[in-house]
CSV table of C-alpha atoms and ligand atoms in Angstrom, one decimal:
chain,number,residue,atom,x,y,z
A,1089,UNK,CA,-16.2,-8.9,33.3
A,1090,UNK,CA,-18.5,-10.1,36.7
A,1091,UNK,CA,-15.5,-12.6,37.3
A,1092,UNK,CA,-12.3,-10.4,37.2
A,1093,UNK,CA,-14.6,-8.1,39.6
A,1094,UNK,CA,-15.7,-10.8,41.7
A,1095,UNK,CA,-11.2,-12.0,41.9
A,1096,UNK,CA,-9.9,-8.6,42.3
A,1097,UNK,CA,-12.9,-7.9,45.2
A,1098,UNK,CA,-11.3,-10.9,47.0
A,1099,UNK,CA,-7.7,-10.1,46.3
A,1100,UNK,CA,-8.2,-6.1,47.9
A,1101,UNK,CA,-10.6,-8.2,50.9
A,1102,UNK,CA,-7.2,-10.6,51.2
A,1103,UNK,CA,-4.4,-8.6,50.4
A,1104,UNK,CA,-5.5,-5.0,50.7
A,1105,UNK,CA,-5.8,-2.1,48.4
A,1106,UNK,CA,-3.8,-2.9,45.1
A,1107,UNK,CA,-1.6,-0.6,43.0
A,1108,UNK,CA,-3.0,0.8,39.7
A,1109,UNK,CA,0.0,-0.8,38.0
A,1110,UNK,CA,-1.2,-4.2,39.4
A,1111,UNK,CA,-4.8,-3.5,38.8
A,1112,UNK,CA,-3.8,-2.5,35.2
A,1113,UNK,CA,-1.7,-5.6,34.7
A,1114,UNK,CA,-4.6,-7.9,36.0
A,1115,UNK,CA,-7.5,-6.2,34.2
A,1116,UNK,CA,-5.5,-6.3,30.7
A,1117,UNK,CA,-3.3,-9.5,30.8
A,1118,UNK,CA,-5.2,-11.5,33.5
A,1119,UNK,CA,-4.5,-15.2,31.1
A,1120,UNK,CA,-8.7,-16.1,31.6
A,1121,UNK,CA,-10.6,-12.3,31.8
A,1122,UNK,CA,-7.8,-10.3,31.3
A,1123,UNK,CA,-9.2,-7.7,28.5
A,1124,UNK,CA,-6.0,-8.4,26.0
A,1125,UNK,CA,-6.0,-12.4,26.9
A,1126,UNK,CA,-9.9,-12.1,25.5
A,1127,UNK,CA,-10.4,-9.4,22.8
A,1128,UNK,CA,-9.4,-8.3,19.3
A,1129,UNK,CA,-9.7,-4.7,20.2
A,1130,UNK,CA,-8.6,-3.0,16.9
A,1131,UNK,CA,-10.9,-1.6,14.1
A,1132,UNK,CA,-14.5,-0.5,13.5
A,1133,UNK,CA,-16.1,-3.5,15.5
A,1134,UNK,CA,-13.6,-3.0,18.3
A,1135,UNK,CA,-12.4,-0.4,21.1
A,1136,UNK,CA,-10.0,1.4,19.2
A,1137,UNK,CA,-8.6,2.1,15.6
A,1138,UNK,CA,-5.0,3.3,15.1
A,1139,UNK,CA,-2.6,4.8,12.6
A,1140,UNK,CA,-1.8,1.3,10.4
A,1141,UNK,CA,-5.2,0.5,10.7
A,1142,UNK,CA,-6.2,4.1,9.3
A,1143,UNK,CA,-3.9,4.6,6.3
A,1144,UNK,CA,-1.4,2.1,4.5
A,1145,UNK,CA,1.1,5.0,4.4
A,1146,UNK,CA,2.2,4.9,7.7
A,1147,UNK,CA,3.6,1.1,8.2
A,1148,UNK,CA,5.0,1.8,4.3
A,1149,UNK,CA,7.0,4.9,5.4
A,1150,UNK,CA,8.0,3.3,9.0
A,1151,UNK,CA,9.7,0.6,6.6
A,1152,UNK,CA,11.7,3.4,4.8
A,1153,UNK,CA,12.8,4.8,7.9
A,1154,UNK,CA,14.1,1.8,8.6
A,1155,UNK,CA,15.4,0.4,5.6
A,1156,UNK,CA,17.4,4.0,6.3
A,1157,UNK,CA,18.8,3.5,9.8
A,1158,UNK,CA,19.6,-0.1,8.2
A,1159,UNK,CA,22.0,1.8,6.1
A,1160,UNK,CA,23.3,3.9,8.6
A,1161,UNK,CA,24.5,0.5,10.7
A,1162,UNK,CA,26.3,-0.6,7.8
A,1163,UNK,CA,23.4,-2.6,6.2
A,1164,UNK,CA,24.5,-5.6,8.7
A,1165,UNK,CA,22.8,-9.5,7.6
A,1166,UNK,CA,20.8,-10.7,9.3
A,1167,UNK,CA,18.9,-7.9,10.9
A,1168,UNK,CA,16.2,-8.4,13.9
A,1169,UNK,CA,13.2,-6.0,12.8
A,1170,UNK,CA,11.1,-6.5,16.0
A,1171,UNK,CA,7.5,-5.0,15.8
A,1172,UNK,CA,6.1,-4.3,20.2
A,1173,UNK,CA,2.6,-5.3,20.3
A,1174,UNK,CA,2.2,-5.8,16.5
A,1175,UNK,CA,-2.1,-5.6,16.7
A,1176,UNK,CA,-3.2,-6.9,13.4
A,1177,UNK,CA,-0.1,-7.2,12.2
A,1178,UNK,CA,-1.1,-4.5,9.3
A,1179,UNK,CA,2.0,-2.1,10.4
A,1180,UNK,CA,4.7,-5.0,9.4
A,1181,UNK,CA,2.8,-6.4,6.2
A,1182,UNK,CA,2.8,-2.6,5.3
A,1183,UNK,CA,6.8,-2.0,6.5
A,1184,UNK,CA,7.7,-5.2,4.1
A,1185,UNK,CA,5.4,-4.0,1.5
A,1186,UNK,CA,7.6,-1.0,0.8
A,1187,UNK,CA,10.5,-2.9,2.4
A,1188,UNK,CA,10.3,-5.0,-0.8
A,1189,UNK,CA,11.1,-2.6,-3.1
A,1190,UNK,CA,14.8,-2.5,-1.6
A,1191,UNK,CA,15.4,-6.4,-2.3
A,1192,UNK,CA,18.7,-6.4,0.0
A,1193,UNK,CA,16.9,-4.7,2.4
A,1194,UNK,CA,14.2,-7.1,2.9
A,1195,UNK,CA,16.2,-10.0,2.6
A,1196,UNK,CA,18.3,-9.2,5.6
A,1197,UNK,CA,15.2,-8.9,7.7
A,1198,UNK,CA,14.5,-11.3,10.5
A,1199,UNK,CA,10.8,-10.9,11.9
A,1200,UNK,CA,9.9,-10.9,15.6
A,1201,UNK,CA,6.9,-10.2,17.5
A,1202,UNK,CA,6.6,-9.2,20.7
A,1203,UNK,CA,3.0,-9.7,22.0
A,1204,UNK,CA,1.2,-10.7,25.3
A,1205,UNK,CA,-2.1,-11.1,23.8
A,1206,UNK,CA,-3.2,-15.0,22.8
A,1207,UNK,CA,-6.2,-13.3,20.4
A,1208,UNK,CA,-3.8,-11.0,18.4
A,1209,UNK,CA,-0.7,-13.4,18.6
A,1210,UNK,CA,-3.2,-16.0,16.3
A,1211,UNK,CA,-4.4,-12.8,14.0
A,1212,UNK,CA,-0.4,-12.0,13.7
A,1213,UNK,CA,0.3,-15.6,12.8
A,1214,UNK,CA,-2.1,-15.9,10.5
A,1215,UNK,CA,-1.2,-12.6,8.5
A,1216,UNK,CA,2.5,-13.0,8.6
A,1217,UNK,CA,3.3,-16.5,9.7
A,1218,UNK,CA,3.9,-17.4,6.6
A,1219,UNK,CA,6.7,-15.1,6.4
A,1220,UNK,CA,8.3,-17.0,8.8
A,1221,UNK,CA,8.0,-14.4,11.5
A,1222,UNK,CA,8.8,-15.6,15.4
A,1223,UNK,CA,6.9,-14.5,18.5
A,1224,UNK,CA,9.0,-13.7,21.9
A,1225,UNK,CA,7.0,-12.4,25.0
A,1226,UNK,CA,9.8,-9.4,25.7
A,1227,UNK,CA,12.3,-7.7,24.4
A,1228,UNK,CA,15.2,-9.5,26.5
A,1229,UNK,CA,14.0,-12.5,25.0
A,1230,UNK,CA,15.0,-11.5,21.1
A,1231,UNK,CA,18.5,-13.2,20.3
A,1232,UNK,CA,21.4,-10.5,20.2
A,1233,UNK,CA,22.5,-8.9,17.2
A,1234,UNK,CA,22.1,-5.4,15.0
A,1235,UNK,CA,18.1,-4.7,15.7
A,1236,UNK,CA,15.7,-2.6,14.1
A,1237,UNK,CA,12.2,-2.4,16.8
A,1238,UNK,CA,9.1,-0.1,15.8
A,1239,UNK,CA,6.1,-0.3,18.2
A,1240,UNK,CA,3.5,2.1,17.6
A,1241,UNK,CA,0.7,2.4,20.7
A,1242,UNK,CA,2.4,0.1,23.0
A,1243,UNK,CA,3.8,2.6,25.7
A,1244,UNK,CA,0.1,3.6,26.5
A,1245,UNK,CA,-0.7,-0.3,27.4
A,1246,UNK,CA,1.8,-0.4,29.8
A,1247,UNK,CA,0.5,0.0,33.1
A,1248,UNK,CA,1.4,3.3,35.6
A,1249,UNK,CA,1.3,4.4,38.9
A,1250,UNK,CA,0.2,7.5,40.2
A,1251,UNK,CA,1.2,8.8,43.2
A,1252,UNK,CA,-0.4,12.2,44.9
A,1253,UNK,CA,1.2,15.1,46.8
A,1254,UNK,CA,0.0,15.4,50.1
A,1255,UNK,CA,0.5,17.5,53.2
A,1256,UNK,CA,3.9,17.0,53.3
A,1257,UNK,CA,5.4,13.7,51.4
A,1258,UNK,CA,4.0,11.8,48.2
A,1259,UNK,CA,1.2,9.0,48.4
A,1260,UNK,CA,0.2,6.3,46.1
A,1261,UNK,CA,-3.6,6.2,44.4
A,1262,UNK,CA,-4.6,2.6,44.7
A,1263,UNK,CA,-7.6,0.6,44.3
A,1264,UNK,CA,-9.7,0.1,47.2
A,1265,UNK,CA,-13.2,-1.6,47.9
A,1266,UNK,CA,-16.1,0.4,49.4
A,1267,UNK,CA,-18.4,-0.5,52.1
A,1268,UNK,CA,-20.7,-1.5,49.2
A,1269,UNK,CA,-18.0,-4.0,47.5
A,1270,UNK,CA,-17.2,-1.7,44.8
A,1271,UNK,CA,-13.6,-0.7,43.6
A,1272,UNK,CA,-13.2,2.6,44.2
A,1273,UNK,CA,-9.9,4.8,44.5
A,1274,UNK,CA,-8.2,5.4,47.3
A,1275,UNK,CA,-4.7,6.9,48.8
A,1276,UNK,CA,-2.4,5.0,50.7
A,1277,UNK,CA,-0.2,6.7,53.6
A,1278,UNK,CA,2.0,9.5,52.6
A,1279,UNK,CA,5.7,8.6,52.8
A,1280,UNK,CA,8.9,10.1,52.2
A,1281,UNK,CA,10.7,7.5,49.9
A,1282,UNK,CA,7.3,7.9,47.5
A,1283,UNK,CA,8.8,11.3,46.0
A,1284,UNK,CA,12.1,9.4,44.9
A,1285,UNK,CA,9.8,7.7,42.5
A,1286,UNK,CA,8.5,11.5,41.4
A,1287,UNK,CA,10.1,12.7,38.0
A,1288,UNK,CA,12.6,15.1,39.5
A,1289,UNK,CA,11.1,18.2,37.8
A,1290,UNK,CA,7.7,18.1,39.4
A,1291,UNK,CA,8.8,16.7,43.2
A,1292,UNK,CA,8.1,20.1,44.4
A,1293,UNK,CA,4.2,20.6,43.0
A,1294,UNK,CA,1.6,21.8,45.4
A,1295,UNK,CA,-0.5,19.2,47.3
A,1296,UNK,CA,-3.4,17.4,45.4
A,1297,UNK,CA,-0.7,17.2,42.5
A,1298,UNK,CA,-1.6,13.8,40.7
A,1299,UNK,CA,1.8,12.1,38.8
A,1300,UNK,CA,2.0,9.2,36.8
A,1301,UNK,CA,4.9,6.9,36.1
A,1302,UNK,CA,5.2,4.2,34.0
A,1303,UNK,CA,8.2,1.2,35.5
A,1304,UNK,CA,7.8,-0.9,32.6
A,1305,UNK,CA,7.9,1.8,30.4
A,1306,UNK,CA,11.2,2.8,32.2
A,1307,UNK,CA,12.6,-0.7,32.5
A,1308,UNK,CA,12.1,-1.1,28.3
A,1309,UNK,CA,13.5,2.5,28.1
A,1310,UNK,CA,16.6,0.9,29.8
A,1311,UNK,CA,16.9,-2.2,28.7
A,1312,UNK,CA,17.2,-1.3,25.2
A,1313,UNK,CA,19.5,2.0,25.7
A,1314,UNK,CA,21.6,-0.6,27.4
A,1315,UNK,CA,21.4,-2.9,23.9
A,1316,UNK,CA,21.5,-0.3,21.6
A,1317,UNK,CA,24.6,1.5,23.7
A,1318,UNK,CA,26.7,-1.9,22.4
A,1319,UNK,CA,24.9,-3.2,19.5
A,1320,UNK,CA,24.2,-1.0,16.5
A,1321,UNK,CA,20.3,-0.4,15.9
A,1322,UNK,CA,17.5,1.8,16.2
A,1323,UNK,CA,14.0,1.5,18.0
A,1324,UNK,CA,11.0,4.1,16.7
A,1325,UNK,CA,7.9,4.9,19.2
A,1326,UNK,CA,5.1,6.0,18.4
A,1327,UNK,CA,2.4,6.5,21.0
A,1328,UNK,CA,0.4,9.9,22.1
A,1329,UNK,CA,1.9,11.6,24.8
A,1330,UNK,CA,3.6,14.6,26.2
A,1331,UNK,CA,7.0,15.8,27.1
A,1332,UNK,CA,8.2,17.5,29.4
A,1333,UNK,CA,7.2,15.3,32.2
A,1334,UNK,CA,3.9,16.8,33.1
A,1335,UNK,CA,1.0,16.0,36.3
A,1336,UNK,CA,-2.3,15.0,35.9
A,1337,UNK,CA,-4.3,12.1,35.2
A,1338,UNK,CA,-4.1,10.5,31.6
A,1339,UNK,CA,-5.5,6.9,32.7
A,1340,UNK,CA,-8.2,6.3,31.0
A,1341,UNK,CA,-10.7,3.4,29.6
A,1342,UNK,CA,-12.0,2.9,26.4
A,1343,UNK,CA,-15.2,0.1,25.3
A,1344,UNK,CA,-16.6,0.5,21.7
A,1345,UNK,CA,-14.8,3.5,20.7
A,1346,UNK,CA,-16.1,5.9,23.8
A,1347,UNK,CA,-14.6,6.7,27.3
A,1348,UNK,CA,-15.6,4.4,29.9
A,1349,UNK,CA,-15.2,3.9,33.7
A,1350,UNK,CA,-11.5,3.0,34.6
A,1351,UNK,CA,-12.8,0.5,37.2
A,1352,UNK,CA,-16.2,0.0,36.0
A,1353,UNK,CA,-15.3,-3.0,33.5
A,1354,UNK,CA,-12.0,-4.6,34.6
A,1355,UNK,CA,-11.0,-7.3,31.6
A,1356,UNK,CA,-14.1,-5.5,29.4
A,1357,UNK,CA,-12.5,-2.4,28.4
A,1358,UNK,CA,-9.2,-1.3,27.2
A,1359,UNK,CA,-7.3,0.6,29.9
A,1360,UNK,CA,-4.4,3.1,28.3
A,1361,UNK,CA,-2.0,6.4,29.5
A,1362,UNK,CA,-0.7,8.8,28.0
A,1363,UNK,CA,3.2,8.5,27.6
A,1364,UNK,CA,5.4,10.8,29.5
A,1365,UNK,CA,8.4,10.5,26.9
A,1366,UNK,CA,10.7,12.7,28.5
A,1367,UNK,CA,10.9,9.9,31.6
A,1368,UNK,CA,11.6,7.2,28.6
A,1369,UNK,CA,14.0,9.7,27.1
A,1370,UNK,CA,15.5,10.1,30.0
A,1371,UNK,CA,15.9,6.4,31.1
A,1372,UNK,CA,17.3,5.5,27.5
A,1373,UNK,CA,19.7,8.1,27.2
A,1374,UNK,CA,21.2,7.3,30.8
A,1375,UNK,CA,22.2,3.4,29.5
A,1376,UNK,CA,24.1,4.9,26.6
A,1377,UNK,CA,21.7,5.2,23.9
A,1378,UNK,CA,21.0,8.1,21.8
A,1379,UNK,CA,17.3,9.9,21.6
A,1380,UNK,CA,15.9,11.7,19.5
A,1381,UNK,CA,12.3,13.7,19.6
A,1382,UNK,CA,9.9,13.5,20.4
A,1383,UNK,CA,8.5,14.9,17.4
A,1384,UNK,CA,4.8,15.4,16.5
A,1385,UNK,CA,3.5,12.5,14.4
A,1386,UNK,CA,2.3,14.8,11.2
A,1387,UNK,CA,5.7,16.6,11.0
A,1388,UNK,CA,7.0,12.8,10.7
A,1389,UNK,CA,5.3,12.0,8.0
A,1390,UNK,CA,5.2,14.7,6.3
A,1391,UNK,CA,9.0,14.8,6.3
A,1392,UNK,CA,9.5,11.3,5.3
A,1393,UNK,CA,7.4,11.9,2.1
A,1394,UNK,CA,4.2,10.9,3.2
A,1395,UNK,CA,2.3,13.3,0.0
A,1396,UNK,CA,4.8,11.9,-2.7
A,1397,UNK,CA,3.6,8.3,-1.7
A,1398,UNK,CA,0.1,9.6,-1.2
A,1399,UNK,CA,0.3,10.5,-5.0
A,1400,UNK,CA,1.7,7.8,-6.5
A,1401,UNK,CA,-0.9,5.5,-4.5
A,1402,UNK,CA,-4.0,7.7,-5.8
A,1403,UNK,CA,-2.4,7.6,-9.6
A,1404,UNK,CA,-3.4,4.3,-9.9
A,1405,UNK,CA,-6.5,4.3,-7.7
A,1406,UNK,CA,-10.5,4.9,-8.4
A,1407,UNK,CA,-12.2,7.7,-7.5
A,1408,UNK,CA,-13.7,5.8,-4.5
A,1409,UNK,CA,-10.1,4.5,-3.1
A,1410,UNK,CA,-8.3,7.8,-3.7
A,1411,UNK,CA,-10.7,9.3,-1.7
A,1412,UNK,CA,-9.9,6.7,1.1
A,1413,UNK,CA,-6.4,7.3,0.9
A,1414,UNK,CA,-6.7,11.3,1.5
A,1415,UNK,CA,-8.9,10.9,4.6
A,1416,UNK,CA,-7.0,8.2,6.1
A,1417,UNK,CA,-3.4,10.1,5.7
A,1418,UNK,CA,-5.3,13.3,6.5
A,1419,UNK,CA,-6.6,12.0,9.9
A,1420,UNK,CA,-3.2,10.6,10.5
A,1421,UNK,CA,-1.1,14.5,10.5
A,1422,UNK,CA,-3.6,16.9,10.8
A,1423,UNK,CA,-2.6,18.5,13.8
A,1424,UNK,CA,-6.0,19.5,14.5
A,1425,UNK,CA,-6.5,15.0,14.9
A,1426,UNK,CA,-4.0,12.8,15.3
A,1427,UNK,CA,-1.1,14.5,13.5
A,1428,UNK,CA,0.3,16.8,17.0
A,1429,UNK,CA,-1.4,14.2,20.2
A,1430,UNK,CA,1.1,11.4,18.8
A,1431,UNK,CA,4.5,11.8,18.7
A,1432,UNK,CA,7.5,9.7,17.6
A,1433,UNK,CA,10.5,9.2,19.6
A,1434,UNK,CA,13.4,7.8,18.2
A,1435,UNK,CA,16.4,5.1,20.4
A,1436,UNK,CA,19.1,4.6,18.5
A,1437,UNK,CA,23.0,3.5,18.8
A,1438,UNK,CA,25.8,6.2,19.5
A,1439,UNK,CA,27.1,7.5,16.1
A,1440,UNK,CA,24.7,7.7,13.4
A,1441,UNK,CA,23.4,10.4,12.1
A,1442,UNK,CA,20.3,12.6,12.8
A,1443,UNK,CA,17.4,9.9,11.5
A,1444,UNK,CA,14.8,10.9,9.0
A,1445,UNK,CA,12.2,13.0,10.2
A,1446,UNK,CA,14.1,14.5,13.6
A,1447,UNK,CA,15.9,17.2,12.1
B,1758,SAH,N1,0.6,-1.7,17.3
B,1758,SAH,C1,-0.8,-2.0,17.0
B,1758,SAH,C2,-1.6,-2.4,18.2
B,1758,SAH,C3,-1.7,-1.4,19.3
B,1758,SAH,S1,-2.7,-2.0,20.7
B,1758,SAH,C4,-1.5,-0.9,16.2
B,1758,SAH,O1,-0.9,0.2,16.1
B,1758,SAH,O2,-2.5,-1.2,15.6
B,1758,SAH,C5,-1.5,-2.6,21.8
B,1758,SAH,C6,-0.7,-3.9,21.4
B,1758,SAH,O3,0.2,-4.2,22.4
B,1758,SAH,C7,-1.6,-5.1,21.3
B,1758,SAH,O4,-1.1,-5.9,20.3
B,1758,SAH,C8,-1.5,-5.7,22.7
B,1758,SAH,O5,-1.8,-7.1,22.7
B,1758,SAH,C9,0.0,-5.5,22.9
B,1758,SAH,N2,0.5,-5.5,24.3
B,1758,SAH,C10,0.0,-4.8,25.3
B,1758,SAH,N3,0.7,-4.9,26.4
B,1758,SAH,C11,1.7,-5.8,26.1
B,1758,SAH,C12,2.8,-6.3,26.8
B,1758,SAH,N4,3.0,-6.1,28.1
B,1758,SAH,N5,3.6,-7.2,26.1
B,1758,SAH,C13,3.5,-7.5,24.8
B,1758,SAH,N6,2.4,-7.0,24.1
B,1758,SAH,C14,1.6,-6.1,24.7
């Protein structure tokens, strides 16, 4: 994207060297070239495929899990199911496919989705508008009330900061301009206040010790502890990440399915890090909610019957499709591929018992 280039060039040449959270946040959501505000960035002719757009299970057994926690809060009507960055929408019409078998269930269901991106919000609309689904643009905007919320690779979109050890205090990697006009990084002054922002477990790594944080990661963390401390309800992420808090650099950007540049296409390529759950953990349990996980995304499914629904899929399936259905659910929990890099963190209200899949 020449013109997002061009704009941030004269925003650094104006302003000074920008954060990687704001370059993040201008290079994905930027309203004209942002990369989100432009592209449909999910499946084969895209940047990226993920879990609902691999295997039908997953959404299906997501709507179980729920349909249990629903139970657990006392089955209250109506329920807010909120879906984070809903993509194609093929998690929730999966979720409602197996939400459907438990009428009651289904019925109490009130659908929101949460999404920034113009391009997805009309995909979404046209997939599940009809099932009278709303949009909202955050999570403080849903109306109060009992609240079931799934979001599965949203965390990584958020954007992060990293900040370096120097000499003596922290400093923040920005993005800069060279003398030849090109962004490039750079640190900004080392400063005591800096390591406050540090998780507190890695504040004393050597020098040259890259962290990332994630705010809006935190803030969301927070916002819905504080919800769910008070209203009953139970959020499910999915997203690949690690925990403990660990350093190094995760940022990274992805253009037609292979790593790119992080500032080589601002707006053309999708821009994602790796979450550090045990600072959303951490941020959630302190407004009152209760976490649990993360646990590795194959365990998950596995535990929540993911082979018993494999099988009665396949039973009525050809040769062709059952063969489908095996590589997409394989590729989803082998640990070897995606079943151990994503993980699955659960928020939920004080009270309940251990959810499916986290014992
Ligand atoms: N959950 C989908 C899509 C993942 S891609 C799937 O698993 O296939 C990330 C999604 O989050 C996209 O829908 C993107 O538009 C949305 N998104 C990214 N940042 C967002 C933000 N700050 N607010 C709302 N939606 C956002």
């Amino acid at each position: 994207m020449a013109d997002l280039l061009a704009r941030l060039a004269r925003r650094i040449r104006r302003e000074g060297p920008l954060s990687i959270a704001a370059f993040m946040a201008i290079a994905l959501h930027d309203p004209d070239c942002g990369y989100y505000a432009r592209h449909d960035p999910l499946g084969t002719a895209g940047d990226f495929i993920t879990a609902p757009e691999i295997s039908q299970v997953f959404g299906e057994l997501i709507g179980l899990w729920c349909a249990d926690l629903w139970h657990h809060i006392g089955e209250p009507h109506p329920v807010i199911l909120a879906e984070l960055g809903p993509g194609s929408g093929a998690l929730l019409e999966d979720f409602l496919r197996a939400a459907a078998t438990l009428p009651e269930f289904r019925r109490a269901l009130d659908l929101y989705l949460v999404e920034a991106s113009p391009v997805l919000r009309a995909r979404q609309q046209q997939r599940l508008g009809s099932l009278g689904a709303h949009f909202a643009l955050s999570v403080d905007a849903l109306p109060p009330g009992p609240l079931l919320l799934v979001a599965n690779e949203f965390l990584d979109a958020l954007p992060i900061r990293q900040l370096v050890r120097g000499q003596v205090d922290w400093a923040e990697r920005l993005v800069a301009l060279d003398e030849g006009h090109r962004l490039v990084f750079a640190d900004g002054p080392e400063h005591p206040a800096l390591s406050l922002l540090v998780p507190p477990a890695l504040r004393a790594h050597p020098s040259g010790t890259l962290v990332e944080i994630c705010p809006a990661a935190a803030a969301l963390a927070a916002a819905l502890g504080a919800r769910l401390a008070t209203e009953p309800g139970a959020a499910l992420f999915v997203d690949y990440g690690y925990f403990p808090s660990a350093p190094g650099p995760t940022l990274a950007a992805l253009s037609r399915h292979a790593a790119a540049g992080v500032l080589a296409d601002p707006g053309g390529a999708d821009l994602s890090a790796h979450v550090d759950f045990a600072a959303f953990a951490a941020a959630a349990g302190a407004a009152g909610a209760v976490v649990h996980g993360p646990v590795a995304q194959g365990r998950f499914l596995a535990a929540l019957g993911a082979e018993a629904r494999l099988a009665s899929l396949s039973a009525g399936a050809s040769e062709a499709q059952r063969a489908l259905l095996e590589s997409g659910l394989e590729r989803l929990i082998d640990p070897a591929r995606m079943g151990n890099l994503f993980r699955v963190l659960a928020v939920t209200s004080p009270g309940l018992p251990v959810p499916a899949g986290f014992d």
